[in-house]
Tab-separated table of C-alpha atoms and ligand atoms in Angstrom:
chain	number	residue	atom	x	y	z
A	15	UNK	CA	-37.923	163.072	119.860
A	16	UNK	CA	-37.708	163.043	116.762
A	17	UNK	CA	-35.613	166.032	115.981
A	18	UNK	CA	-33.351	164.914	119.211
A	19	UNK	CA	-32.805	162.154	117.382
A	20	UNK	CA	-29.830	160.648	115.303
A	21	UNK	CA	-30.234	158.441	112.140
A	22	UNK	CA	-27.779	155.605	111.371
A	23	UNK	CA	-27.952	153.175	108.576
A	24	UNK	CA	-25.886	149.904	109.129
A	25	UNK	CA	-24.265	147.982	105.826
A	26	UNK	CA	-24.270	144.296	106.221
A	27	UNK	CA	-26.577	141.864	108.281
A	28	UNK	CA	-23.206	139.437	109.426
A	29	UNK	CA	-22.699	139.383	112.732
A	30	UNK	CA	-20.366	142.371	112.668
A	31	UNK	CA	-23.621	144.715	111.700
A	32	UNK	CA	-26.549	142.875	113.615
A	33	UNK	CA	-24.221	142.745	116.650
A	34	UNK	CA	-22.846	146.457	116.296
A	35	UNK	CA	-26.654	147.638	115.031
A	36	UNK	CA	-27.742	145.493	118.446
A	37	UNK	CA	-25.049	147.302	120.873
A	38	UNK	CA	-26.242	150.595	119.311
A	39	UNK	CA	-29.542	149.940	119.217
A	40	UNK	CA	-29.504	150.423	123.751
A	41	UNK	CA	-29.319	154.001	122.423
A	42	UNK	CA	-33.036	155.241	122.577
A	43	UNK	CA	-31.634	158.053	120.772
A	44	UNK	CA	-30.448	156.660	117.862
A	45	UNK	CA	-33.034	155.709	114.853
A	46	UNK	CA	-30.881	152.818	112.934
A	47	UNK	CA	-31.669	151.169	109.699
A	48	UNK	CA	-29.890	148.336	108.275
A	49	UNK	CA	-29.639	147.264	104.967
A	50	UNK	CA	-28.176	144.160	103.270
A	51	UNK	CA	-28.479	141.839	100.107
A	52	UNK	CA	-27.565	139.342	102.563
A	53	UNK	CA	-29.690	138.055	105.342
A	54	UNK	CA	-30.362	135.399	108.266
A	55	UNK	CA	-31.826	132.878	106.439
A	56	UNK	CA	-29.791	132.940	103.396
A	57	UNK	CA	-26.446	130.832	101.699
A	58	UNK	CA	-23.803	132.450	99.641
A	59	UNK	CA	-20.134	131.784	100.036
A	60	UNK	CA	-19.748	136.157	99.761
A	61	UNK	CA	-21.906	135.926	103.372
A	62	UNK	CA	-19.369	133.888	105.954
A	63	UNK	CA	-21.602	134.509	108.857
A	64	UNK	CA	-24.218	130.853	108.225
A	65	UNK	CA	-20.499	129.478	107.498
A	66	UNK	CA	-19.025	129.647	110.420
A	67	UNK	CA	-18.703	127.042	113.642
A	68	UNK	CA	-18.597	129.646	115.772
A	69	UNK	CA	-16.995	129.199	118.767
A	70	UNK	CA	-14.358	131.326	120.759
A	71	UNK	CA	-10.820	130.511	120.228
A	72	UNK	CA	-9.389	133.269	120.662
A	73	UNK	CA	-6.656	133.491	118.176
A	74	UNK	CA	-5.570	137.639	118.247
A	75	UNK	CA	-1.229	137.714	119.050
A	76	UNK	CA	-0.708	139.054	122.807
A	77	UNK	CA	-0.997	142.461	122.558
A	78	UNK	CA	-3.143	143.101	119.090
A	79	UNK	CA	-5.942	144.687	119.008
A	80	UNK	CA	-6.792	142.029	117.766
A	81	UNK	CA	-6.694	140.586	121.218
A	82	UNK	CA	-8.528	143.026	122.758
A	83	UNK	CA	-11.629	143.194	120.564
A	84	UNK	CA	-11.631	138.463	121.291
A	85	UNK	CA	-11.227	138.656	125.172
A	86	UNK	CA	-13.674	142.601	125.400
A	87	UNK	CA	-16.294	139.232	123.829
A	88	UNK	CA	-15.515	136.704	125.310
A	89	UNK	CA	-17.295	137.330	128.469
A	90	UNK	CA	-20.587	138.370	126.470
A	91	UNK	CA	-20.544	135.705	124.744
A	92	UNK	CA	-20.082	133.810	127.352
A	93	UNK	CA	-23.278	136.343	129.611
A	94	UNK	CA	-25.031	134.795	126.925
A	95	UNK	CA	-24.228	131.074	126.927
A	96	UNK	CA	-25.361	130.838	130.829
A	97	UNK	CA	-28.230	133.548	131.207
A	98	UNK	CA	-30.253	133.183	127.453
A	99	UNK	CA	-29.033	129.434	125.821
A	100	UNK	CA	-31.697	130.309	123.809
A	101	UNK	CA	-29.323	132.214	122.291
A	102	UNK	CA	-28.127	128.808	120.449
A	103	UNK	CA	-24.472	129.606	121.681
A	104	UNK	CA	-23.443	127.243	125.160
A	105	UNK	CA	-20.656	125.484	126.455
A	106	UNK	CA	-18.342	123.085	125.491
A	107	UNK	CA	-15.031	121.460	125.858
A	108	UNK	CA	-12.186	121.306	124.185
A	109	UNK	CA	-8.979	120.355	122.813
A	110	UNK	CA	-6.681	122.088	121.067
A	111	UNK	CA	-3.530	120.174	120.231
A	112	UNK	CA	-0.321	121.070	119.317
A	113	UNK	CA	2.368	118.975	117.150
A	114	UNK	CA	5.559	118.640	118.026
A	115	UNK	CA	6.580	120.579	114.650
A	116	UNK	CA	4.633	122.731	115.235
A	117	UNK	CA	5.270	124.444	117.924
A	118	UNK	CA	5.735	128.489	118.184
A	119	UNK	CA	4.967	128.249	113.955
A	120	UNK	CA	1.055	127.993	114.317
A	121	UNK	CA	-1.573	131.138	115.676
A	122	UNK	CA	-1.516	131.566	118.903
A	123	UNK	CA	-4.918	129.702	119.585
A	124	UNK	CA	-1.380	126.972	119.729
A	125	UNK	CA	1.201	125.710	121.735
A	126	UNK	CA	4.333	129.680	121.137
A	127	UNK	CA	6.841	128.201	123.909
A	128	UNK	CA	7.604	125.616	125.509
A	129	UNK	CA	7.539	128.610	128.465
A	130	UNK	CA	4.909	130.679	127.903
A	131	UNK	CA	1.054	129.181	128.332
A	132	UNK	CA	-0.175	131.531	125.925
A	133	UNK	CA	-2.233	135.056	126.750
A	134	UNK	CA	-5.489	134.019	126.705
A	135	UNK	CA	-5.435	130.671	129.561
A	136	UNK	CA	-6.578	132.914	132.286
A	137	UNK	CA	-9.975	133.404	130.679
A	138	UNK	CA	-10.957	130.465	131.280
A	139	UNK	CA	-11.631	129.126	134.834
A	140	UNK	CA	-10.847	125.469	133.634
A	141	UNK	CA	-8.115	125.730	131.282
A	142	UNK	CA	-5.885	123.461	131.543
A	143	UNK	CA	-1.923	122.458	129.804
A	144	UNK	CA	-2.215	118.262	130.298
A	145	UNK	CA	0.151	116.248	131.743
A	146	UNK	CA	2.459	114.537	129.497
A	147	UNK	CA	1.767	111.791	130.801
A	148	UNK	CA	-1.741	112.311	128.921
A	149	UNK	CA	-0.169	113.197	125.456
A	150	UNK	CA	-0.990	111.137	122.795
A	151	UNK	CA	2.445	110.405	120.603
A	152	UNK	CA	3.512	113.846	118.661
A	153	UNK	CA	2.077	116.188	120.290
A	154	UNK	CA	3.489	118.650	122.207
A	155	UNK	CA	0.758	120.098	124.599
A	156	UNK	CA	-3.173	119.704	124.857
A	157	UNK	CA	-5.026	122.660	126.415
A	158	UNK	CA	-8.131	121.633	127.191
A	159	UNK	CA	-10.717	123.901	129.004
A	160	UNK	CA	-15.062	125.008	128.726
A	161	UNK	CA	-16.216	127.677	125.763
A	162	UNK	CA	-18.686	128.453	123.638
A	163	UNK	CA	-20.192	126.964	120.435
A	164	UNK	CA	-22.832	129.289	118.542
A	165	UNK	CA	-25.242	127.284	116.067
A	166	UNK	CA	-24.824	130.352	113.210
A	167	UNK	CA	-28.469	129.656	113.081
A	168	UNK	CA	-30.416	130.651	115.444
A	169	UNK	CA	-27.864	132.779	117.010
A	170	UNK	CA	-28.302	135.321	114.012
A	171	UNK	CA	-32.052	135.291	112.941
A	172	UNK	CA	-31.732	135.943	117.920
A	173	UNK	CA	-29.661	139.038	116.859
A	174	UNK	CA	-32.051	140.456	114.161
A	175	UNK	CA	-35.244	139.919	116.494
A	176	UNK	CA	-33.173	141.091	119.564
A	177	UNK	CA	-32.313	144.331	116.968
A	178	UNK	CA	-36.314	144.400	115.677
A	179	UNK	CA	-37.187	144.311	119.566
A	180	UNK	CA	-34.720	147.934	120.181
A	181	UNK	CA	-36.633	149.105	117.352
A	182	UNK	CA	-34.231	149.006	114.269
A	183	UNK	CA	-35.200	148.631	110.580
A	184	UNK	CA	-34.041	145.941	108.324
A	185	UNK	CA	-34.312	146.678	104.135
A	186	UNK	CA	-33.416	144.566	101.341
A	187	UNK	CA	-30.297	146.383	99.041
A	188	UNK	CA	-26.812	146.124	97.293
A	189	UNK	CA	-25.231	148.864	98.216
A	190	UNK	CA	-23.269	150.491	95.182
A	191	UNK	CA	-21.518	153.793	96.799
A	192	UNK	CA	-21.084	153.661	100.447
A	193	UNK	CA	-22.301	157.405	100.371
A	194	UNK	CA	-25.866	155.927	98.809
A	195	UNK	CA	-26.290	154.499	102.299
A	196	UNK	CA	-27.673	156.859	103.612
A	197	UNK	CA	-30.164	157.733	101.408
A	198	UNK	CA	-31.966	154.447	101.930
A	199	UNK	CA	-32.772	155.313	106.030
A	200	UNK	CA	-36.057	154.177	106.950
A	201	UNK	CA	-36.639	157.573	108.512
A	202	UNK	CA	-36.662	158.570	104.268
A	203	UNK	CA	-34.679	161.640	105.540
A	204	UNK	CA	-30.282	161.212	104.746
A	205	UNK	CA	-29.047	158.977	108.040
A	206	UNK	CA	-26.078	161.791	109.857
A	207	UNK	CA	-24.207	158.264	109.676
A	208	UNK	CA	-23.539	154.949	108.087
A	209	UNK	CA	-21.887	152.009	109.327
A	210	UNK	CA	-19.742	150.096	106.975
A	211	UNK	CA	-20.102	146.062	108.197
A	212	UNK	CA	-18.979	144.801	104.024
A	213	UNK	CA	-17.057	142.579	105.014
A	214	UNK	CA	-15.643	140.834	102.504
A	215	UNK	CA	-17.437	142.857	99.491
A	216	UNK	CA	-15.551	146.043	101.372
A	217	UNK	CA	-13.391	144.862	98.104
A	218	UNK	CA	-16.165	146.416	95.297
A	219	UNK	CA	-18.492	148.843	97.374
A	220	UNK	CA	-17.969	151.962	95.883
A	221	UNK	CA	-15.648	154.811	97.971
A	222	UNK	CA	-14.211	152.148	99.339
A	223	UNK	CA	-12.883	150.048	97.517
A	224	UNK	CA	-10.421	148.057	99.580
A	225	UNK	CA	-8.506	144.772	97.560
A	226	UNK	CA	-6.099	144.327	100.715
A	227	UNK	CA	-10.222	142.054	101.200
A	228	UNK	CA	-8.679	139.371	100.815
A	229	UNK	CA	-11.677	135.871	101.500
A	230	UNK	CA	-9.381	133.389	103.285
A	231	UNK	CA	-11.887	130.663	102.385
A	232	UNK	CA	-13.332	127.364	104.358
A	233	UNK	CA	-14.842	124.062	103.638
A	234	UNK	CA	-16.762	122.478	105.785
A	235	UNK	CA	-18.842	118.938	106.269
A	236	UNK	CA	-22.105	119.329	108.508
A	237	UNK	CA	-22.660	115.778	109.833
A	238	UNK	CA	-25.755	114.509	112.739
A	239	UNK	CA	-22.190	112.070	114.554
A	240	UNK	CA	-22.035	114.300	117.749
A	241	UNK	CA	-18.440	114.095	119.447
A	242	UNK	CA	-19.742	115.775	122.403
A	243	UNK	CA	-16.043	118.037	122.596
A	244	UNK	CA	-14.861	120.984	121.011
A	245	UNK	CA	-11.216	120.347	119.084
A	246	UNK	CA	-8.415	121.310	117.022
A	247	UNK	CA	-5.187	120.148	116.369
A	248	UNK	CA	-2.385	122.210	114.377
A	249	UNK	CA	-1.050	121.794	111.878
A	250	UNK	CA	2.162	123.302	108.983
A	251	UNK	CA	2.105	120.413	106.862
A	252	UNK	CA	-0.401	120.792	104.904
A	253	UNK	CA	-0.358	120.958	100.775
A	254	UNK	CA	-4.608	122.317	100.700
A	255	UNK	CA	-3.896	124.905	103.290
A	256	UNK	CA	-6.276	123.084	105.973
A	257	UNK	CA	-6.566	121.798	109.571
A	258	UNK	CA	-8.789	119.420	111.144
A	259	UNK	CA	-11.286	121.068	113.767
A	260	UNK	CA	-15.172	120.376	114.535
A	261	UNK	CA	-17.667	121.549	117.441
A	262	UNK	CA	-21.295	120.047	117.514
A	263	UNK	CA	-23.425	123.157	117.464
A	264	UNK	CA	-25.627	123.353	120.721
A	265	UNK	CA	-29.775	122.468	119.378
A	266	UNK	CA	-29.056	120.740	116.917
A	267	UNK	CA	-27.835	122.057	114.826
A	268	UNK	CA	-25.804	119.017	113.893
A	269	UNK	CA	-21.512	118.843	114.019
A	270	UNK	CA	-18.953	121.364	111.768
A	271	UNK	CA	-16.073	119.000	110.526
A	272	UNK	CA	-13.266	121.328	109.585
A	273	UNK	CA	-11.059	122.964	107.054
A	274	UNK	CA	-9.274	125.502	105.366
A	275	UNK	CA	-8.006	128.280	105.261
A	276	UNK	CA	-7.282	128.732	101.696
A	277	UNK	CA	-6.717	132.033	101.625
A	278	UNK	CA	-7.116	134.321	98.506
A	279	UNK	CA	-9.465	131.052	96.481
A	280	UNK	CA	-12.797	132.225	95.831
A	281	UNK	CA	-13.822	128.543	94.968
A	282	UNK	CA	-18.131	128.629	95.907
A	283	UNK	CA	-18.164	125.209	95.403
A	284	UNK	CA	-17.573	122.209	98.538
A	285	UNK	CA	-14.252	120.678	96.633
A	286	UNK	CA	-15.761	116.960	96.743
A	287	UNK	CA	-11.606	115.654	97.092
A	288	UNK	CA	-11.075	118.353	100.274
A	289	UNK	CA	-14.276	116.764	101.571
A	290	UNK	CA	-12.915	113.316	102.490
A	291	UNK	CA	-9.368	114.560	103.218
A	292	UNK	CA	-11.835	116.513	105.994
A	293	UNK	CA	-13.528	113.730	107.140
A	294	UNK	CA	-10.622	111.480	107.164
A	295	UNK	CA	-8.935	114.499	108.901
A	296	UNK	CA	-11.830	115.136	111.401
A	297	UNK	CA	-11.497	110.553	112.255
A	298	UNK	CA	-7.701	110.440	112.519
A	299	UNK	CA	-8.819	114.067	115.673
A	300	UNK	CA	-11.039	112.227	117.129
A	301	UNK	CA	-11.348	108.536	116.514
A	302	UNK	CA	-14.816	108.005	118.832
A	303	UNK	CA	-16.458	110.863	116.239
A	304	UNK	CA	-18.190	107.513	115.210
A	305	UNK	CA	-17.633	105.222	117.815
A	306	UNK	CA	-13.764	104.050	116.232
A	307	UNK	CA	-15.886	102.010	112.897
A	308	UNK	CA	-14.356	104.599	110.456
A	309	UNK	CA	-15.453	107.232	107.764
A	310	UNK	CA	-17.976	105.705	106.666
A	311	UNK	CA	-20.283	106.223	109.382
A	312	UNK	CA	-19.890	109.830	109.641
A	313	UNK	CA	-24.121	110.909	107.875
A	314	UNK	CA	-23.366	114.210	105.924
A	315	UNK	CA	-26.565	117.198	106.748
A	316	UNK	CA	-24.013	119.030	103.914
A	317	UNK	CA	-21.217	120.396	102.573
A	318	UNK	CA	-20.439	124.150	102.274
A	319	UNK	CA	-17.744	126.656	101.658
A	320	UNK	CA	-17.446	130.134	103.174
A	321	UNK	CA	-15.384	132.925	102.721
A	322	UNK	CA	-13.651	134.099	105.807
A	323	UNK	CA	-12.886	138.357	105.774
A	324	UNK	CA	-9.347	138.443	106.142
A	325	UNK	CA	-7.749	142.141	105.862
A	326	UNK	CA	-4.205	141.085	106.339
A	327	UNK	CA	-3.270	144.173	108.277
A	328	UNK	CA	-6.369	143.942	110.235
A	329	UNK	CA	-9.303	144.713	111.102
A	330	UNK	CA	-10.412	148.417	109.528
A	331	UNK	CA	-12.874	150.095	112.787
A	332	UNK	CA	-12.176	153.463	111.723
A	333	UNK	CA	-13.852	156.740	111.037
A	334	UNK	CA	-14.005	158.365	108.009
A	335	UNK	CA	-15.872	161.244	105.375
A	336	UNK	CA	-16.459	159.816	102.251
A	337	UNK	CA	-18.549	162.441	99.633
A	338	UNK	CA	-19.443	164.412	102.673
A	339	UNK	CA	-21.553	160.682	104.361
A	340	UNK	CA	-19.845	160.177	107.969
A	341	UNK	CA	-18.728	156.698	107.662
A	342	UNK	CA	-17.654	154.252	110.696
A	343	UNK	CA	-15.723	151.611	109.111
A	344	UNK	CA	-16.056	147.247	110.770
A	345	UNK	CA	-14.984	144.901	108.324
A	346	UNK	CA	-12.131	142.673	107.584
A	347	UNK	CA	-13.144	139.688	110.692
A	348	UNK	CA	-10.412	137.516	109.055
A	349	UNK	CA	-11.959	133.726	111.391
A	350	UNK	CA	-12.307	135.746	114.355
A	351	UNK	CA	-15.478	137.335	113.375
A	352	UNK	CA	-18.116	136.455	116.590
A	353	UNK	CA	-14.583	136.069	119.261
A	354	UNK	CA	-14.626	140.013	118.445
A	355	UNK	CA	-18.173	140.780	117.442
A	356	UNK	CA	-18.610	142.074	120.684
A	357	UNK	CA	-15.671	144.060	121.094
A	358	UNK	CA	-15.668	145.873	117.462
A	359	UNK	CA	-19.332	147.178	118.024
A	360	UNK	CA	-18.193	148.541	121.805
A	361	UNK	CA	-15.653	150.821	119.731
A	362	UNK	CA	-17.679	151.756	116.844
A	363	UNK	CA	-20.647	152.417	119.496
A	364	UNK	CA	-17.430	154.544	120.787
A	365	UNK	CA	-16.399	156.482	117.555
A	366	UNK	CA	-20.466	156.715	117.026
A	367	UNK	CA	-20.998	158.843	120.304
A	368	UNK	CA	-17.747	161.464	120.134
A	369	UNK	CA	-19.414	161.888	116.373
A	370	UNK	CA	-22.129	162.843	117.952
A	371	UNK	CA	-21.029	165.072	120.449
A	372	UNK	CA	-18.525	166.588	117.720
A	373	UNK	CA	-21.779	167.446	115.852
A	374	UNK	CA	-22.871	168.409	118.095
A	375	UNK	CA	-26.423	166.490	117.371
A	376	UNK	CA	-28.688	165.279	120.473
B	418	FAD	P1	-20.869	138.535	106.661
B	418	FAD	O1	-20.853	138.398	106.983
B	418	FAD	O2	-19.476	138.158	105.551
B	418	FAD	O3	-21.878	139.801	106.299
B	418	FAD	C1	-21.313	140.911	105.192
B	418	FAD	C2	-22.779	141.673	105.080
B	418	FAD	O4	-22.827	142.353	103.545
B	418	FAD	C3	-23.700	140.410	104.676
B	418	FAD	O5	-24.758	141.184	104.517
B	418	FAD	C4	-23.806	141.062	102.726
B	418	FAD	O6	-25.361	141.085	102.811
B	418	FAD	C5	-23.497	142.813	103.121
B	418	FAD	N1	-23.047	143.664	102.097
B	418	FAD	C6	-21.798	143.713	101.894
B	418	FAD	N2	-22.236	144.553	100.591
B	418	FAD	C7	-22.729	144.887	100.288
B	418	FAD	C8	-23.208	145.664	99.634
B	418	FAD	N3	-22.371	146.223	98.596
B	418	FAD	N4	-24.978	146.474	99.575
B	418	FAD	C9	-25.310	145.571	100.699
B	418	FAD	N5	-24.820	144.820	101.410
B	418	FAD	C10	-23.990	144.267	101.294
B	418	FAD	N6	-15.637	133.403	113.134
B	418	FAD	C11	-15.382	133.541	114.726
B	418	FAD	O7	-15.170	134.089	115.210
B	418	FAD	N7	-15.516	131.814	115.179
B	418	FAD	C12	-15.769	130.890	114.126
B	418	FAD	O8	-15.075	129.366	114.875
B	418	FAD	C13	-15.249	131.241	112.923
B	418	FAD	N8	-14.997	129.827	112.319
B	418	FAD	C14	-15.783	130.233	110.934
B	418	FAD	C15	-15.329	129.230	110.074
B	418	FAD	C16	-16.084	129.235	108.904
B	418	FAD	C17	-16.429	128.141	107.217
B	418	FAD	C18	-15.493	129.782	107.902
B	418	FAD	C19	-16.267	130.982	107.139
B	418	FAD	C20	-15.355	131.993	109.041
B	418	FAD	C21	-15.894	131.543	110.336
B	418	FAD	N9	-15.020	132.463	110.817
B	418	FAD	C22	-15.548	132.142	112.694
B	418	FAD	C23	-15.772	133.834	110.667
B	418	FAD	C24	-16.987	134.653	111.006
B	418	FAD	O9	-17.589	134.024	109.680
B	418	FAD	C25	-16.829	135.792	109.885
B	418	FAD	O10	-15.609	136.936	110.381
B	418	FAD	C26	-17.660	136.388	109.831
B	418	FAD	O11	-19.352	136.050	110.034
B	418	FAD	C27	-18.065	138.419	109.445
B	418	FAD	O12	-18.259	138.629	109.658
B	418	FAD	P2	-19.818	139.840	109.098
B	418	FAD	O13	-20.910	140.632	109.565
B	418	FAD	O14	-18.021	140.951	109.482
B	418	FAD	O15	-19.498	139.817	107.254
């Protein structure tokens, strides 16, 4: 058996690395080691995954690779919410408001034109665009549908334990050069292939050094108040790249109030002025959050900052040979790493399978 196995080292234990390891581990012939600087339970701005809300709000433009990855991830996440609620994923009603002045000027989560519904409306059985008579002043359209919300503090450890169940071994390491990861395989023999799921830090990883990956800074306020829904509103007029949104993490995870999308901003500390503005923005969006009693009634659990690993030209999922080491990349998921996680992992799985065949390894 050992001679027939294919050894894989995955670098990274964010949602990309964990989901990829889990999907690959379904093939009993793969022996997988995950090495990472940060693991579930750690908090650092450069480790994006714990900071995400997280939910499934499709953002890829119609027909894009991102849209395809999101579409194929939806079936997996909704299955987890239905059949494995212990994963920390549950269904929640969402309201997406597009202001009159923002139509067609913001991403495809929001209204692009009067004529068409978004490509993703078909994914949700109860999607509806509210009737004109139901819209509040200044709002061009409101989409209402049921999607999933993920408590990342439950889901990341759940992914990790599912991997362990399938025989994946986890090790802490800071990898300097991507080719070095091959020698970190738990078998103590060089890995046949390395999967690169380093997110933002693909910028600094030797042999990759992809400086096109930049932080899209997100700041959040986590509160005890429970709106019972998810909501967001378009905002093209913000000076601070702010956009109000809220979602309640299942399993008592509190409500995430956001946020911002500050490209190139490396400030890892919460900005108190921005935190106040986030609170006000969320209450303007949904005053019921404090039963109309104002900002003072928000009960804050913590403030946080995470860097979304933004690669403006899109995610990098491809094969490369670096210093003789076979590498499959899977990084640069920006603000949509959860909602594209299974689609991306399946794409990696196909590339790995192709290499296994090409190298006649199994
Ligand atoms: P990361 O989570 O950053 O993980 C990278 C891993 O690689 C870590 O384990 C790190 O330690 C390791 N690593 C890096 N370099 C090295 C090295 N040299 N050696 C060893 N290990 C290394 N996405 C959604 O889908 N839905 C949402 O609602 C959502 N909301 C968000 C809200 C906020 C505020 C933020 C910040 C992000 C949000 N995102 C959301 C985006 C999502 O969090 C990211 O796309 C996703 O977490 C990226 O995951 P990743 O595994 O690629 O990277």
